[in-house]
PDB file of C-alpha atoms in Angstrom:
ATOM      1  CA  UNK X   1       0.000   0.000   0.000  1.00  0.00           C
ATOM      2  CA  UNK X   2       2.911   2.438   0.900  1.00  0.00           C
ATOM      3  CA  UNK X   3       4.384   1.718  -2.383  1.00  0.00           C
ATOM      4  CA  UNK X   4       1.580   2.497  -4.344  1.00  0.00           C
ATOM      5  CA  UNK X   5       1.012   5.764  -2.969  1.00  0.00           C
ATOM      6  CA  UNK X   6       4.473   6.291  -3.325  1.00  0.00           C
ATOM      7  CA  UNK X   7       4.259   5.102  -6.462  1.00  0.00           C
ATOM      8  CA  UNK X   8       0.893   7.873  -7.468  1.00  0.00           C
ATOM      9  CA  UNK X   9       3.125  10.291  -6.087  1.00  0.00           C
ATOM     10  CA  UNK X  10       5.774  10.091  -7.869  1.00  0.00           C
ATOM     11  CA  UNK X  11       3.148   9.866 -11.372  1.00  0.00           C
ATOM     12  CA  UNK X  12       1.766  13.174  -9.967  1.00  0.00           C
ATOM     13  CA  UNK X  13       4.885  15.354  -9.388  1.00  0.00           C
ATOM     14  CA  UNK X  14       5.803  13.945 -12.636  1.00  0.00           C
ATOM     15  CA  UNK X  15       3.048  15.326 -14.690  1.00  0.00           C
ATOM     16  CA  UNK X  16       2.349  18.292 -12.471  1.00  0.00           C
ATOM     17  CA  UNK X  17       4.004  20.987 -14.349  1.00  0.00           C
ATOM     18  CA  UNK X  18       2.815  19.710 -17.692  1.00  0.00           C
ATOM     19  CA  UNK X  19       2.680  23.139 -19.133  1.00  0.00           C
ATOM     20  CA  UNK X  20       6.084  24.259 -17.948  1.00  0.00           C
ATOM     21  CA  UNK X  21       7.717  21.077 -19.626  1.00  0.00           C
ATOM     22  CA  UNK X  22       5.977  21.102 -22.958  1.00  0.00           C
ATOM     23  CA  UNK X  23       6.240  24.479 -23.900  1.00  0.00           C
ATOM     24  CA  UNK X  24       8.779  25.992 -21.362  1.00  0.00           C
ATOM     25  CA  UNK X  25       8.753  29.370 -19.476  1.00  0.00           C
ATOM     26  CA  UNK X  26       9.597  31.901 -21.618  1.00  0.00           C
ATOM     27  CA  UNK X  27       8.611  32.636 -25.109  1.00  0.00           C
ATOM     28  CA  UNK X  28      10.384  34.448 -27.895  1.00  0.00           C
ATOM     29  CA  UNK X  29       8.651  37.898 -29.133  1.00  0.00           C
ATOM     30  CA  UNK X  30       9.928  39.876 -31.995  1.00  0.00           C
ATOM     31  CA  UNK X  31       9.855  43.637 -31.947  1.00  0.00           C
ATOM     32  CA  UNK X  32       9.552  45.224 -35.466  1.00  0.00           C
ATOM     33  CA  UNK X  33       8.830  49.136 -36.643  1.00  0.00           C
ATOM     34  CA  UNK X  34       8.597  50.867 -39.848  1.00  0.00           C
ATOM     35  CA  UNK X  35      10.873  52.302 -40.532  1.00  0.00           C
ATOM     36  CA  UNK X  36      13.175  49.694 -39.031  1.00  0.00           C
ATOM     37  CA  UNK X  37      15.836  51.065 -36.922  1.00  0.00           C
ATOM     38  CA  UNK X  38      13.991  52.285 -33.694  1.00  0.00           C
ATOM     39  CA  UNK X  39      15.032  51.410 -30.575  1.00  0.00           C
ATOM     40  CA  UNK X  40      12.814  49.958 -28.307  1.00  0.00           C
ATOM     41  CA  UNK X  41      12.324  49.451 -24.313  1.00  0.00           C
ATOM     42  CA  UNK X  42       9.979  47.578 -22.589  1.00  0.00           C
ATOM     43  CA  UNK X  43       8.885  48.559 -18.916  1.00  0.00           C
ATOM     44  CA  UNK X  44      10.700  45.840 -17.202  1.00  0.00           C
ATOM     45  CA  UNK X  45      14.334  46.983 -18.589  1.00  0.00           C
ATOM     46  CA  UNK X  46      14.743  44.755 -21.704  1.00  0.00           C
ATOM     47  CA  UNK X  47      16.035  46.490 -24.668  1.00  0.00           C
ATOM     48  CA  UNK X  48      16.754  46.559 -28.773  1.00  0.00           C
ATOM     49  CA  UNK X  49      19.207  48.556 -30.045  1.00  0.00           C
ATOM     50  CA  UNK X  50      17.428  48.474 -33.156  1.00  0.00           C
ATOM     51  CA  UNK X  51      14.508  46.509 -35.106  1.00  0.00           C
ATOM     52  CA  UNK X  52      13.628  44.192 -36.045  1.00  0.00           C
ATOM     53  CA  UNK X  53      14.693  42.551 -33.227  1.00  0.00           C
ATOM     54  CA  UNK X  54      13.401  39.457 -30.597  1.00  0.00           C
ATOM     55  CA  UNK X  55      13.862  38.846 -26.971  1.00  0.00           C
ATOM     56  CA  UNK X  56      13.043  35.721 -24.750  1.00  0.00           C
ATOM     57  CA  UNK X  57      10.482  36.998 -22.272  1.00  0.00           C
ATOM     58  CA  UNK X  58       9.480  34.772 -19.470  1.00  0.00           C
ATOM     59  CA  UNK X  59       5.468  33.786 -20.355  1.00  0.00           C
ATOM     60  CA  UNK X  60       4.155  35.604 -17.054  1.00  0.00           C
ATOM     61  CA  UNK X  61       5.770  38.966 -17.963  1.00  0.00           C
ATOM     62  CA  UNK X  62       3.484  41.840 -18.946  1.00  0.00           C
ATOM     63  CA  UNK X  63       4.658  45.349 -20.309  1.00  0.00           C
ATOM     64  CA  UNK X  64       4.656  48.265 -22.546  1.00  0.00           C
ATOM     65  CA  UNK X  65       7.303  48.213 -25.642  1.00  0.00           C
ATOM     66  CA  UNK X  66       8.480  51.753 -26.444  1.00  0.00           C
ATOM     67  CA  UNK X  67       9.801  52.559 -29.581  1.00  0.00           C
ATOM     68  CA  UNK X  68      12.238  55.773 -30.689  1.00  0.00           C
ATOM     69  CA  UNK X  69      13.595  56.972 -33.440  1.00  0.00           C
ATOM     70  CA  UNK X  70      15.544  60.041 -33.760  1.00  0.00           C
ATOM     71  CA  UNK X  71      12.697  62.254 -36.166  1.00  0.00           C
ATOM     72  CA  UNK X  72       9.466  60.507 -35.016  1.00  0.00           C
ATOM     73  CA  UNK X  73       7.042  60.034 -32.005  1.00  0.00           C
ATOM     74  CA  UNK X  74       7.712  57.645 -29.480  1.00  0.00           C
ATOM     75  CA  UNK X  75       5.256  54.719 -30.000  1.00  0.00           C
ATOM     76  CA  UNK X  76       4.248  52.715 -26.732  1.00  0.00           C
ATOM     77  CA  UNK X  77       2.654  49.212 -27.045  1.00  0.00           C
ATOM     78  CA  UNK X  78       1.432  47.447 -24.567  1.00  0.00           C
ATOM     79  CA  UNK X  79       2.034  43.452 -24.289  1.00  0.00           C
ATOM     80  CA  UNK X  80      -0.261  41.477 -21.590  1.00  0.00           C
ATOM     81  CA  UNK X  81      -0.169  37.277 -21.404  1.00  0.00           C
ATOM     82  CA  UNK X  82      -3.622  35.621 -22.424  1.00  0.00           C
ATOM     83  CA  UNK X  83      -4.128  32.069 -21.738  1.00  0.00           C
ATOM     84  CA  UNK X  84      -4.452  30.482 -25.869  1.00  0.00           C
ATOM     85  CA  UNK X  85      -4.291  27.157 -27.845  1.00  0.00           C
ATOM     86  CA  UNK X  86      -0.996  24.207 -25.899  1.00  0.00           C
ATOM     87  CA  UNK X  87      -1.218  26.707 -22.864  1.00  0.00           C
ATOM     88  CA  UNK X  88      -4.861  25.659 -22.011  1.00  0.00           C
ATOM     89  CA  UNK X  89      -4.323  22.143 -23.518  1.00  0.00           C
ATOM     90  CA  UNK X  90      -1.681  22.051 -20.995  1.00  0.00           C
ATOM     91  CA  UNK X  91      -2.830  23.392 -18.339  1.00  0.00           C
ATOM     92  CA  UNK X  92      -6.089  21.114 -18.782  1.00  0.00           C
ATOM     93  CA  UNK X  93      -4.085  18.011 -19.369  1.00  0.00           C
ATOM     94  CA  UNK X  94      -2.909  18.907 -15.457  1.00  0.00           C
ATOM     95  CA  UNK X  95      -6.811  18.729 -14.513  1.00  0.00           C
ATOM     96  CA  UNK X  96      -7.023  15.383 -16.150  1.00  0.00           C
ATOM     97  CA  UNK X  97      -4.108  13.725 -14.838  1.00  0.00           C
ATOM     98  CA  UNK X  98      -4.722  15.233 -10.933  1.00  0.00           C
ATOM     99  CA  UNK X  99      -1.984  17.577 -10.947  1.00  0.00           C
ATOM    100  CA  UNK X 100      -3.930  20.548  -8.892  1.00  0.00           C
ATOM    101  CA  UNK X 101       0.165  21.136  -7.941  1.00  0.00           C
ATOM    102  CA  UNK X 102       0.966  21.907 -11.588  1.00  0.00           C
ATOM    103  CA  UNK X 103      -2.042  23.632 -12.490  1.00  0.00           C
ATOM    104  CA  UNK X 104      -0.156  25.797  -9.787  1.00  0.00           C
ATOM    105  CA  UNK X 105       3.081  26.167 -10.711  1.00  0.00           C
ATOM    106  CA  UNK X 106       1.487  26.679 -14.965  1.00  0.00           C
ATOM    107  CA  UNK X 107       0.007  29.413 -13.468  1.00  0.00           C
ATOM    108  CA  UNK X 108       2.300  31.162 -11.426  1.00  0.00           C
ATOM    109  CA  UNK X 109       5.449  30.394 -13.819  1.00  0.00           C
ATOM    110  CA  UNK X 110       3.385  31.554 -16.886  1.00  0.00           C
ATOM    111  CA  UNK X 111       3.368  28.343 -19.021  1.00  0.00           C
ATOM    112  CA  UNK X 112       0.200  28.598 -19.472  1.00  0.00           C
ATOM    113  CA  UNK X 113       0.272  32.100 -21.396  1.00  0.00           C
ATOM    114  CA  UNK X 114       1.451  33.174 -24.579  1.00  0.00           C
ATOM    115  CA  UNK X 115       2.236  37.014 -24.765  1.00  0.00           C
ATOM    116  CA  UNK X 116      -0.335  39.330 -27.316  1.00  0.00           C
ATOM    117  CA  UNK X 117       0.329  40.648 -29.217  1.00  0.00           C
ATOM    118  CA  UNK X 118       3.365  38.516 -30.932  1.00  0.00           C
ATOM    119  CA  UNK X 119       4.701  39.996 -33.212  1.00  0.00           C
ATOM    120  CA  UNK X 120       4.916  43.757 -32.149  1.00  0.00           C
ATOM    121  CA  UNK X 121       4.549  45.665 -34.902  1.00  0.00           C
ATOM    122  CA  UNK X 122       4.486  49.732 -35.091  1.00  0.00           C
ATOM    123  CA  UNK X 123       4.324  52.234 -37.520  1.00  0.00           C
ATOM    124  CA  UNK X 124       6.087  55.428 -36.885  1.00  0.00           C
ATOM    125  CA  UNK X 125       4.472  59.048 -36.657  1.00  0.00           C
ATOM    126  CA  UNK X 126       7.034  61.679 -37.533  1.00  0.00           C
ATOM    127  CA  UNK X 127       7.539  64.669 -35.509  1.00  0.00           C
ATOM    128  CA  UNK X 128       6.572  67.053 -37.429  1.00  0.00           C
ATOM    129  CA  UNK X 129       3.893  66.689 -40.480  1.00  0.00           C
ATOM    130  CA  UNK X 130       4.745  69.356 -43.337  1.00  0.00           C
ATOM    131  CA  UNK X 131       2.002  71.683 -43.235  1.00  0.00           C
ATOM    132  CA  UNK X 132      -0.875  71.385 -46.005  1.00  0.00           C
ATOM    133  CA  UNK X 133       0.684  74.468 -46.945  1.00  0.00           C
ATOM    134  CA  UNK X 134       3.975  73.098 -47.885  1.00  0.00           C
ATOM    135  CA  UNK X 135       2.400  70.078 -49.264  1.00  0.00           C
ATOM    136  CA  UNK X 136       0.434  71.507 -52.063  1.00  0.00           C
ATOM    137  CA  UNK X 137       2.749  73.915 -53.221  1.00  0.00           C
ATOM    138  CA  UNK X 138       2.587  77.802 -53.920  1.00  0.00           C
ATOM    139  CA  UNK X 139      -1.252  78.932 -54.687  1.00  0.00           C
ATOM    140  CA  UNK X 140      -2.148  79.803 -58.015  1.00  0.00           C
ATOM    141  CA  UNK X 141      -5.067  82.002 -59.115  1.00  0.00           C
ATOM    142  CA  UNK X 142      -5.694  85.558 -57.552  1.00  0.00           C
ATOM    143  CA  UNK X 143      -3.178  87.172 -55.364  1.00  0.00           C
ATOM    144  CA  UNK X 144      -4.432  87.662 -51.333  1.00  0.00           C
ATOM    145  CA  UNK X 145      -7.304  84.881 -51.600  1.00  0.00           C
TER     146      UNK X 145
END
């Protein structure tokens, strides 16, 4: 009798972080702007010298991308964790197997979570916008109107 319990426990701690084995703990996210070239900064002190560029972000991590470029606006993003597709297989496939331990540690350690969005994609403003002015040119017709 010992042996089998033993034995269950060992099955459980096993399968308990299902999650966290079959899709890991971190999760790679690229970081792209156009033009390409911007820095960018997320709120938890990771950093690109320059896109397009990726970083391996542990799956609980939330936080807001910046992007700069010397001539344009800074652009801020925001990136938040969203329990999708494996991560809730995985995290069910604890519920099945009796791991309420590693439906625990999925949560906590993020393996249950993919980051959104991923890919981060932005579009830079300029700084300044030529006036309408500028843009169509001298008027033509009568003088003063």
């Amino acid at each position: 009798m010992v042996r089998q319990c033993l034995a269950v426990a060992l099955v459980a701690a096993g399968v308990s972080a299902c999650g966290s084995i079959t899709r890991g703990t971190s999760e790679m996210i690229t970081f792209t702007s156009a033009p390409a070239g911007a820095a960018m900064t997320t709120s938890t002190n990771r950093s690109c010298p320059a896109t397009p560029c990726a970083l391996d972000i542990p799956r609980s991590e939330e936080f807001d991308a910046t992007f700069t470029l010397p001539g344009y606006r800074p652009q801020t993003v925001p990136v938040r964790t969203k329990l999708v597709g494996s991560g809730a297989a995985g995290f069910a496939g604890n519920v099945l197997a009796g791991g309420v331990i590693g439906m625990g540690v999925d949560a906590y350690n993020g393996a249950a979570f993919d980051h959104v969005p991923n890919p981060v994609i932005v579009t830079m403003v300029p700084d300044a916008l030529p006036s309408a002015e500028r843009a169509r040119g001298p008027r033509r017709g009568r003088p003063g109107v």
